[in-house]
Amino acid sequence: MGRIAVTDGMDDQAIMTLENAGHEVASNHYSIDELLDGVLAEFDAVVVRSATKLSADVIESSSSDGSKLGFIGRAGVGVDNIDISAATQNGIIVCNTPGASTRSVVEMTIGHFIASARNIARADRSLREGIWEKKALKGTEIAGKSLGLIGLGRIARGVADAAASLGMDVHAYDPYVQSSPDWINMHDDVDDVFRSCTHISVHCNLSDETRHLVNTTRIGMMPGVGNDGTECGNHIVSCARGGIVDESDAAMALENGQLRTLALDVFETEPLGDSPLLSMDGFHGSPHIAASTLEAQGRIGTEMVSLLMEYFETGRPSTSLN
Ligand code: MLT
């Protein structure tokens, strides 16, 4: 039976299933100093979300002589907080749960677009201050507008379906996909997506290639007028990873009107501290909760339990990232 560290929380039912199977589960968030001191070396497996950063240094310290650590589970999709090549060099298997939160993130993305176009967060803020802004808060419909998807993986495809059913024309850029539905307008150049769309949704990984991909130059290319001729302004949503949207460029674009709204679930620094965005009417945000639903966390927990059980039974789950 194994010792499993769960450092950023996991569904209660999943923890119970592991304990009922005889494993010991320690739910504890460790500081960076504890991680660098090698606290994970005494566990067989660790399950993280995004808050625990398993850098090469942490992985090295967890892999000293006598270390038992052989499995890193990412309860979610993004693995930018795990140094996979350091894990591979130290013989540690890395697994994630790529499909379990798709529906939740799709719904959150569409929710942010509608909240943006109809000023829902801004209306709530002023209502609480006792201001009845009925005239000032005229919004626009998302129907009849163009949505540009940066990245066309599982979540983006779900957003594309939902947006098309709401009457949006869908464009996308993803140099890594081979095929896509013919009703999605694919572009070879990301700039063409910005030139074609009043609404942009970010769905790529954070990498050197995508850091600050959404910046002053590209926001400046957005048309501000929908296909239906409505002066709807430009709108950007990101529920992908902080750092893809250049937050200071986006704040400037909100200030000068090039961007009408920006909705972020993910930030360059999390938790978000003092940010100029917080004083801007056109901005609203959420604290990295796009995958935080009962349903998604339940599915993530179930998948993670299967991966862990397979690891303890066979030494290698049938799906892994290395
Ligand atoms: C993910 O990559 O799965 C999401 O960002 C959710 C999370 O980290 O909690």
CSV table of C-alpha atoms and ligand atoms in Angstrom, one decimal:
chain,number,residue,atom,x,y,z
A,1,MET,CA,0.0,0.0,0.0
A,2,GLY,CA,1.2,3.5,-0.8
A,3,ARG,CA,1.7,6.8,1.0
A,4,ILE,CA,0.2,9.6,-1.1
A,5,ALA,CA,0.6,13.4,-0.5
A,6,VAL,CA,-2.3,15.5,-1.8
A,7,THR,CA,-0.9,19.0,-1.7
A,8,ASP,CA,-3.7,21.2,-3.2
A,9,GLY,CA,-6.8,19.3,-2.3
A,10,MET,CA,-8.7,16.6,-4.0
A,11,ASP,CA,-12.4,15.4,-4.1
A,12,ASP,CA,-13.3,13.9,-0.7
A,13,GLN,CA,-14.8,10.8,-2.3
A,14,ALA,CA,-11.6,10.1,-4.1
A,15,ILE,CA,-9.6,10.4,-0.9
A,16,MET,CA,-12.0,8.1,0.8
A,17,THR,CA,-11.7,5.5,-2.0
A,18,LEU,CA,-7.9,5.5,-1.7
A,19,GLU,CA,-8.0,5.2,2.0
A,20,ASN,CA,-10.6,2.3,1.8
A,21,ALA,CA,-8.2,0.6,-0.6
A,22,GLY,CA,-5.6,0.7,2.2
A,23,HIS,CA,-3.5,3.7,1.1
A,24,GLU,CA,-2.4,6.4,3.4
A,25,VAL,CA,-3.4,9.9,2.2
A,26,ALA,CA,-1.8,13.0,3.7
A,27,SER,CA,-3.6,16.2,2.7
A,28,ASN,CA,-1.2,19.0,3.3
A,29,HIS,CA,0.0,22.1,1.4
A,30,TYR,CA,3.8,22.4,1.8
A,31,SER,CA,5.8,25.6,1.6
A,32,ILE,CA,8.5,25.9,-1.1
A,33,ASP,CA,11.1,25.5,1.7
A,34,GLU,CA,9.6,22.2,2.8
A,35,LEU,CA,9.4,21.0,-0.8
A,36,LEU,CA,13.1,22.0,-1.4
A,37,ASP,CA,14.0,20.2,1.8
A,38,GLY,CA,12.7,17.0,0.2
A,39,VAL,CA,9.4,16.5,2.2
A,40,LEU,CA,8.0,14.6,-0.8
A,41,ALA,CA,10.8,11.9,-0.7
A,42,GLU,CA,8.9,10.0,2.0
A,43,PHE,CA,5.8,9.6,-0.2
A,44,ASP,CA,5.2,7.1,-3.0
A,45,ALA,CA,3.0,9.5,-4.9
A,46,VAL,CA,2.0,13.2,-4.9
A,47,VAL,CA,-1.1,14.7,-6.3
A,48,VAL,CA,-1.0,18.5,-7.1
A,49,ARG,CA,-3.3,21.1,-8.7
A,50,SER,CA,-1.7,24.4,-9.8
A,51,ALA,CA,-0.6,25.9,-6.5
A,52,THR,CA,2.3,23.4,-5.8
A,53,LYS,CA,5.2,24.1,-8.1
A,54,LEU,CA,7.2,21.0,-8.8
A,55,SER,CA,10.3,22.6,-10.3
A,56,ALA,CA,13.5,20.7,-11.3
A,57,ASP,CA,15.0,21.6,-7.9
A,58,VAL,CA,12.0,20.3,-6.0
A,59,ILE,CA,12.0,17.1,-8.0
A,60,GLU,CA,15.7,16.6,-7.4
A,61,SER,CA,15.2,17.1,-3.7
A,62,SER,CA,12.4,14.6,-3.7
A,63,SER,CA,14.5,12.0,-5.4
A,64,SER,CA,17.4,11.7,-3.1
A,65,ASP,CA,18.8,8.3,-2.1
A,66,GLY,CA,16.1,6.3,-0.4
A,67,SER,CA,13.3,8.4,-1.9
A,68,LYS,CA,10.2,6.5,-2.8
A,69,LEU,CA,8.5,9.1,-5.0
A,70,GLY,CA,7.6,7.5,-8.3
A,71,PHE,CA,4.3,9.2,-9.3
A,72,ILE,CA,3.2,12.8,-9.8
A,73,GLY,CA,-0.5,13.2,-10.5
A,74,ARG,CA,-1.8,16.6,-11.8
A,75,ALA,CA,-5.4,16.8,-10.8
A,76,GLY,CA,-6.4,18.9,-13.8
A,77,VAL,CA,-5.0,19.7,-17.3
A,78,GLY,CA,-2.1,22.2,-17.2
A,79,VAL,CA,1.3,20.8,-16.3
A,80,ASP,CA,3.3,24.0,-16.5
A,81,ASN,CA,3.9,23.8,-12.8
A,82,ILE,CA,5.7,20.4,-13.2
A,83,ASP,CA,9.1,20.0,-14.7
A,84,ILE,CA,8.4,16.8,-16.7
A,85,SER,CA,11.9,16.3,-18.0
A,86,ALA,CA,13.3,16.5,-14.4
A,87,ALA,CA,10.7,13.9,-13.4
A,88,THR,CA,11.6,11.7,-16.4
A,89,GLN,CA,15.3,11.9,-15.5
A,90,ASN,CA,14.5,10.8,-12.0
A,91,GLY,CA,12.2,7.9,-13.1
A,92,ILE,CA,9.0,9.6,-11.9
A,93,ILE,CA,5.8,9.0,-13.9
A,94,VAL,CA,3.7,12.2,-14.5
A,95,CYS,CA,-0.1,11.9,-15.2
A,96,ASN,CA,-2.9,14.4,-15.6
A,97,THR,CA,-6.6,14.2,-16.1
A,98,PRO,CA,-7.0,16.1,-19.5
A,99,GLY,CA,-10.7,15.6,-20.3
A,100,ALA,CA,-12.3,15.7,-16.8
A,101,SER,CA,-12.9,19.5,-16.5
A,102,THR,CA,-13.6,20.4,-20.2
A,103,ARG,CA,-17.4,21.0,-19.7
A,104,SER,CA,-16.9,23.2,-16.7
A,105,VAL,CA,-14.2,25.4,-18.4
A,106,VAL,CA,-16.4,25.7,-21.5
A,107,GLU,CA,-19.3,26.9,-19.4
A,108,MET,CA,-17.1,29.4,-17.5
A,109,THR,CA,-15.7,30.8,-20.7
A,110,ILE,CA,-19.2,31.4,-22.2
A,111,GLY,CA,-20.3,32.8,-18.9
A,112,HIS,CA,-17.5,35.3,-18.9
A,113,PHE,CA,-18.3,36.4,-22.5
A,114,ILE,CA,-22.0,36.9,-21.7
A,115,ALA,CA,-21.1,38.7,-18.5
A,116,SER,CA,-18.7,40.9,-20.4
A,117,ALA,CA,-21.1,41.8,-23.3
A,118,ARG,CA,-24.0,42.5,-21.0
A,119,ASN,CA,-21.9,44.2,-18.2
A,120,ILE,CA,-23.2,41.8,-15.6
A,121,ALA,CA,-20.3,42.1,-13.2
A,122,ARG,CA,-20.1,45.9,-13.6
A,123,ALA,CA,-23.9,46.2,-13.0
A,124,ASP,CA,-23.7,44.2,-9.8
A,125,ARG,CA,-20.8,46.4,-8.6
A,126,SER,CA,-22.7,49.6,-9.1
A,127,LEU,CA,-26.0,48.1,-7.8
A,128,ARG,CA,-24.3,47.4,-4.5
A,129,GLU,CA,-23.1,51.0,-4.4
A,130,GLY,CA,-26.7,52.1,-4.7
A,131,ILE,CA,-26.4,53.3,-8.3
A,132,TRP,CA,-29.2,52.5,-10.8
A,133,GLU,CA,-27.2,52.6,-14.1
A,134,LYS,CA,-30.0,51.4,-16.5
A,135,LYS,CA,-29.0,53.8,-19.3
A,136,ALA,CA,-25.2,53.5,-19.0
A,137,LEU,CA,-25.1,49.7,-19.0
A,138,LYS,CA,-26.5,49.1,-22.5
A,139,GLY,CA,-24.7,45.9,-23.8
A,140,THR,CA,-24.4,44.1,-27.1
A,141,GLU,CA,-25.5,40.6,-28.1
A,142,ILE,CA,-22.8,38.0,-28.8
A,143,ALA,CA,-24.9,36.6,-31.6
A,144,GLY,CA,-23.8,38.0,-35.0
A,145,LYS,CA,-20.2,38.6,-33.7
A,146,SER,CA,-17.0,36.7,-34.5
A,147,LEU,CA,-15.2,34.6,-31.9
A,148,GLY,CA,-11.5,33.9,-32.3
A,149,LEU,CA,-10.1,30.9,-30.5
A,150,ILE,CA,-6.4,30.9,-29.8
A,151,GLY,CA,-5.8,27.1,-29.6
A,152,LEU,CA,-8.2,24.5,-30.7
A,153,GLY,CA,-8.0,21.7,-28.1
A,154,ARG,CA,-10.9,20.0,-26.2
A,155,ILE,CA,-12.0,23.1,-24.3
A,156,ALA,CA,-11.8,25.4,-27.3
A,157,ARG,CA,-13.9,22.9,-29.4
A,158,GLY,CA,-16.5,22.9,-26.7
A,159,VAL,CA,-16.5,26.7,-26.6
A,160,ALA,CA,-16.8,26.7,-30.4
A,161,ASP,CA,-19.9,24.5,-30.3
A,162,ALA,CA,-21.6,26.6,-27.6
A,163,ALA,CA,-20.7,29.9,-29.4
A,164,ALA,CA,-21.9,28.7,-32.7
A,165,SER,CA,-25.2,27.6,-31.1
A,166,LEU,CA,-25.5,31.2,-29.7
A,167,GLY,CA,-25.1,32.6,-33.2
A,168,MET,CA,-21.4,33.5,-33.3
A,169,ASP,CA,-19.1,33.0,-36.3
A,170,VAL,CA,-16.1,31.0,-35.1
A,171,HIS,CA,-12.5,31.5,-36.1
A,172,ALA,CA,-9.4,29.7,-34.7
A,173,TYR,CA,-5.6,29.5,-34.8
A,174,ASP,CA,-3.8,26.3,-33.7
A,175,PRO,CA,-0.6,25.3,-35.5
A,176,TYR,CA,-0.7,21.9,-33.9
A,177,VAL,CA,-4.1,20.6,-35.0
A,178,GLN,CA,-4.4,18.5,-38.2
A,179,SER,CA,-8.1,18.7,-38.7
A,180,SER,CA,-11.1,20.8,-37.6
A,181,PRO,CA,-14.8,21.0,-38.3
A,182,ASP,CA,-15.3,22.8,-41.7
A,183,TRP,CA,-17.6,25.5,-40.1
A,184,ILE,CA,-14.6,26.8,-38.1
A,185,ASN,CA,-12.6,29.4,-40.0
A,186,MET,CA,-9.0,28.2,-39.5
A,187,HIS,CA,-6.1,30.7,-39.9
A,188,ASP,CA,-2.4,30.0,-40.4
A,189,ASP,CA,-1.5,33.4,-38.9
A,190,VAL,CA,-2.7,34.3,-35.4
A,191,ASP,CA,-2.8,37.9,-36.4
A,192,ASP,CA,-5.6,37.2,-38.9
A,193,VAL,CA,-7.7,35.9,-36.0
A,194,PHE,CA,-7.3,39.2,-34.2
A,195,ARG,CA,-8.1,41.1,-37.4
A,196,SER,CA,-11.2,39.0,-38.0
A,197,CYS,CA,-12.7,38.9,-34.5
A,198,THR,CA,-14.3,41.2,-31.9
A,199,HIS,CA,-14.2,38.4,-29.3
A,200,ILE,CA,-11.1,36.4,-28.5
A,201,SER,CA,-10.9,33.4,-26.2
A,202,VAL,CA,-7.5,32.0,-25.1
A,203,HIS,CA,-7.1,28.2,-25.0
A,204,CYS,CA,-3.4,27.5,-25.6
A,205,ASN,CA,-0.7,26.4,-23.1
A,206,LEU,CA,1.7,28.9,-21.6
A,207,SER,CA,5.1,28.6,-23.3
A,208,ASP,CA,7.9,30.8,-24.6
A,209,GLU,CA,5.9,31.0,-27.9
A,210,THR,CA,2.6,32.0,-26.3
A,211,ARG,CA,3.8,34.3,-23.4
A,212,HIS,CA,2.2,37.7,-24.0
A,213,LEU,CA,0.7,36.5,-27.3
A,214,VAL,CA,-2.3,38.9,-26.5
A,215,ASN,CA,-0.6,42.3,-26.5
A,216,THR,CA,-1.0,45.9,-27.5
A,217,THR,CA,-0.2,45.2,-31.2
A,218,ARG,CA,-2.7,42.3,-31.6
A,219,ILE,CA,-5.4,44.0,-29.5
A,220,GLY,CA,-4.9,47.0,-31.9
A,221,MET,CA,-5.8,44.7,-34.8
A,222,MET,CA,-9.3,43.9,-33.5
A,223,PRO,CA,-12.1,45.4,-35.5
A,224,GLY,CA,-14.5,46.6,-32.8
A,225,VAL,CA,-17.5,46.2,-35.1
A,226,GLY,CA,-19.3,42.9,-35.4
A,227,ASN,CA,-20.2,41.1,-38.6
A,228,ASP,CA,-23.7,42.4,-38.1
A,229,GLY,CA,-22.5,46.0,-38.2
A,230,THR,CA,-22.9,46.5,-34.4
A,231,GLU,CA,-20.3,48.7,-32.7
A,232,CYS,CA,-19.8,46.1,-30.0
A,233,GLY,CA,-16.2,46.9,-29.1
A,234,ASN,CA,-13.6,44.3,-28.5
A,235,HIS,CA,-13.7,41.6,-25.8
A,236,ILE,CA,-11.1,39.1,-24.5
A,237,VAL,CA,-11.6,36.2,-22.1
A,238,SER,CA,-8.9,33.9,-20.8
A,239,CYS,CA,-9.6,30.8,-18.7
A,240,ALA,CA,-6.3,29.1,-19.9
A,241,ARG,CA,-3.1,30.3,-18.2
A,242,GLY,CA,-1.9,33.5,-16.8
A,243,GLY,CA,0.9,35.2,-18.8
A,244,ILE,CA,-0.6,34.6,-22.3
A,245,VAL,CA,-2.5,37.9,-21.9
A,246,ASP,CA,-0.1,40.7,-21.2
A,247,GLU,CA,-2.0,42.3,-18.3
A,248,SER,CA,-0.4,45.7,-18.5
A,249,ASP,CA,-1.0,46.0,-22.3
A,250,ALA,CA,-4.6,44.9,-21.7
A,251,ALA,CA,-5.1,47.5,-19.0
A,252,MET,CA,-3.8,50.1,-21.4
A,253,ALA,CA,-6.2,48.9,-24.1
A,254,LEU,CA,-9.1,49.1,-21.6
A,255,GLU,CA,-8.0,52.6,-20.7
A,256,ASN,CA,-7.8,53.8,-24.3
A,257,GLY,CA,-11.0,52.0,-25.4
A,258,GLN,CA,-9.4,49.6,-27.9
A,259,LEU,CA,-10.7,46.9,-25.6
A,260,ARG,CA,-14.2,47.2,-24.2
A,261,THR,CA,-14.0,44.3,-21.8
A,262,LEU,CA,-11.4,41.8,-20.4
A,263,ALA,CA,-12.4,38.8,-18.3
A,264,LEU,CA,-9.7,36.7,-16.7
A,265,ASP,CA,-9.9,33.6,-14.6
A,266,VAL,CA,-6.1,33.2,-14.7
A,267,PHE,CA,-3.4,35.8,-13.9
A,268,GLU,CA,0.3,36.3,-14.4
A,269,THR,CA,0.7,36.2,-10.6
A,270,GLU,CA,-1.7,34.1,-8.5
A,271,PRO,CA,-3.2,34.9,-6.1
A,272,LEU,CA,-3.8,38.3,-7.8
A,273,GLY,CA,-2.4,41.1,-5.7
A,274,ASP,CA,-2.7,44.8,-6.4
A,275,SER,CA,-3.5,45.2,-10.1
A,276,PRO,CA,-4.5,48.2,-12.1
A,277,LEU,CA,-7.2,46.0,-13.7
A,278,LEU,CA,-9.1,45.9,-10.4
A,279,SER,CA,-10.0,49.6,-10.8
A,280,MET,CA,-11.2,49.3,-14.4
A,281,ASP,CA,-14.9,49.2,-15.3
A,282,GLY,CA,-14.4,47.0,-18.3
A,283,PHE,CA,-12.6,44.3,-16.3
A,284,HIS,CA,-14.0,41.5,-14.3
A,285,GLY,CA,-12.3,38.4,-13.0
A,286,SER,CA,-12.5,35.2,-11.0
A,287,PRO,CA,-9.8,33.4,-8.9
A,288,HIS,CA,-8.8,30.5,-11.2
A,289,ILE,CA,-12.1,28.6,-10.7
A,290,ALA,CA,-13.0,27.6,-14.2
A,291,ALA,CA,-12.5,23.9,-13.3
A,292,SER,CA,-13.9,24.3,-9.8
A,293,THR,CA,-17.3,22.6,-10.1
A,294,LEU,CA,-18.6,19.6,-8.1
A,295,GLU,CA,-18.9,17.7,-11.3
A,296,ALA,CA,-15.4,18.4,-12.7
A,297,GLN,CA,-13.7,17.8,-9.3
A,298,GLY,CA,-15.6,14.6,-8.9
A,299,ARG,CA,-14.5,13.4,-12.4
A,300,ILE,CA,-10.9,14.5,-11.8
A,301,GLY,CA,-10.9,12.6,-8.4
A,302,THR,CA,-12.2,9.4,-10.1
A,303,GLU,CA,-9.7,9.6,-12.9
A,304,MET,CA,-6.8,10.3,-10.4
A,305,VAL,CA,-7.8,7.3,-8.2
A,306,SER,CA,-7.8,5.0,-11.3
A,307,LEU,CA,-4.3,6.3,-12.3
A,308,LEU,CA,-3.0,5.8,-8.8
A,309,MET,CA,-4.5,2.3,-8.4
A,310,GLU,CA,-3.0,1.3,-11.8
A,311,TYR,CA,0.4,2.7,-10.7
A,312,PHE,CA,0.4,0.8,-7.4
A,313,GLU,CA,-0.8,-2.4,-9.1
A,314,THR,CA,1.3,-2.4,-12.2
A,315,GLY,CA,4.0,0.2,-11.7
A,316,ARG,CA,2.9,2.2,-14.8
A,317,PRO,CA,-0.6,3.6,-15.6
A,318,SER,CA,-1.8,3.0,-19.2
A,319,THR,CA,-1.7,6.8,-19.9
A,320,SER,CA,1.0,9.1,-18.7
A,321,LEU,CA,2.8,12.2,-20.0
A,322,ASN,CA,6.3,10.7,-19.9
B,1,MLT,C1,-6.2,23.0,-15.0
B,1,MLT,O1,-5.2,23.2,-15.7
B,1,MLT,O2,-6.7,21.9,-14.9
B,1,MLT,C2,-6.9,24.2,-14.5
B,1,MLT,O3,-6.2,25.4,-14.6
B,1,MLT,C3,-7.5,24.0,-13.2
B,1,MLT,C4,-6.7,24.1,-12.0
B,1,MLT,O4,-5.5,24.1,-12.0
B,1,MLT,O5,-7.2,24.1,-10.9
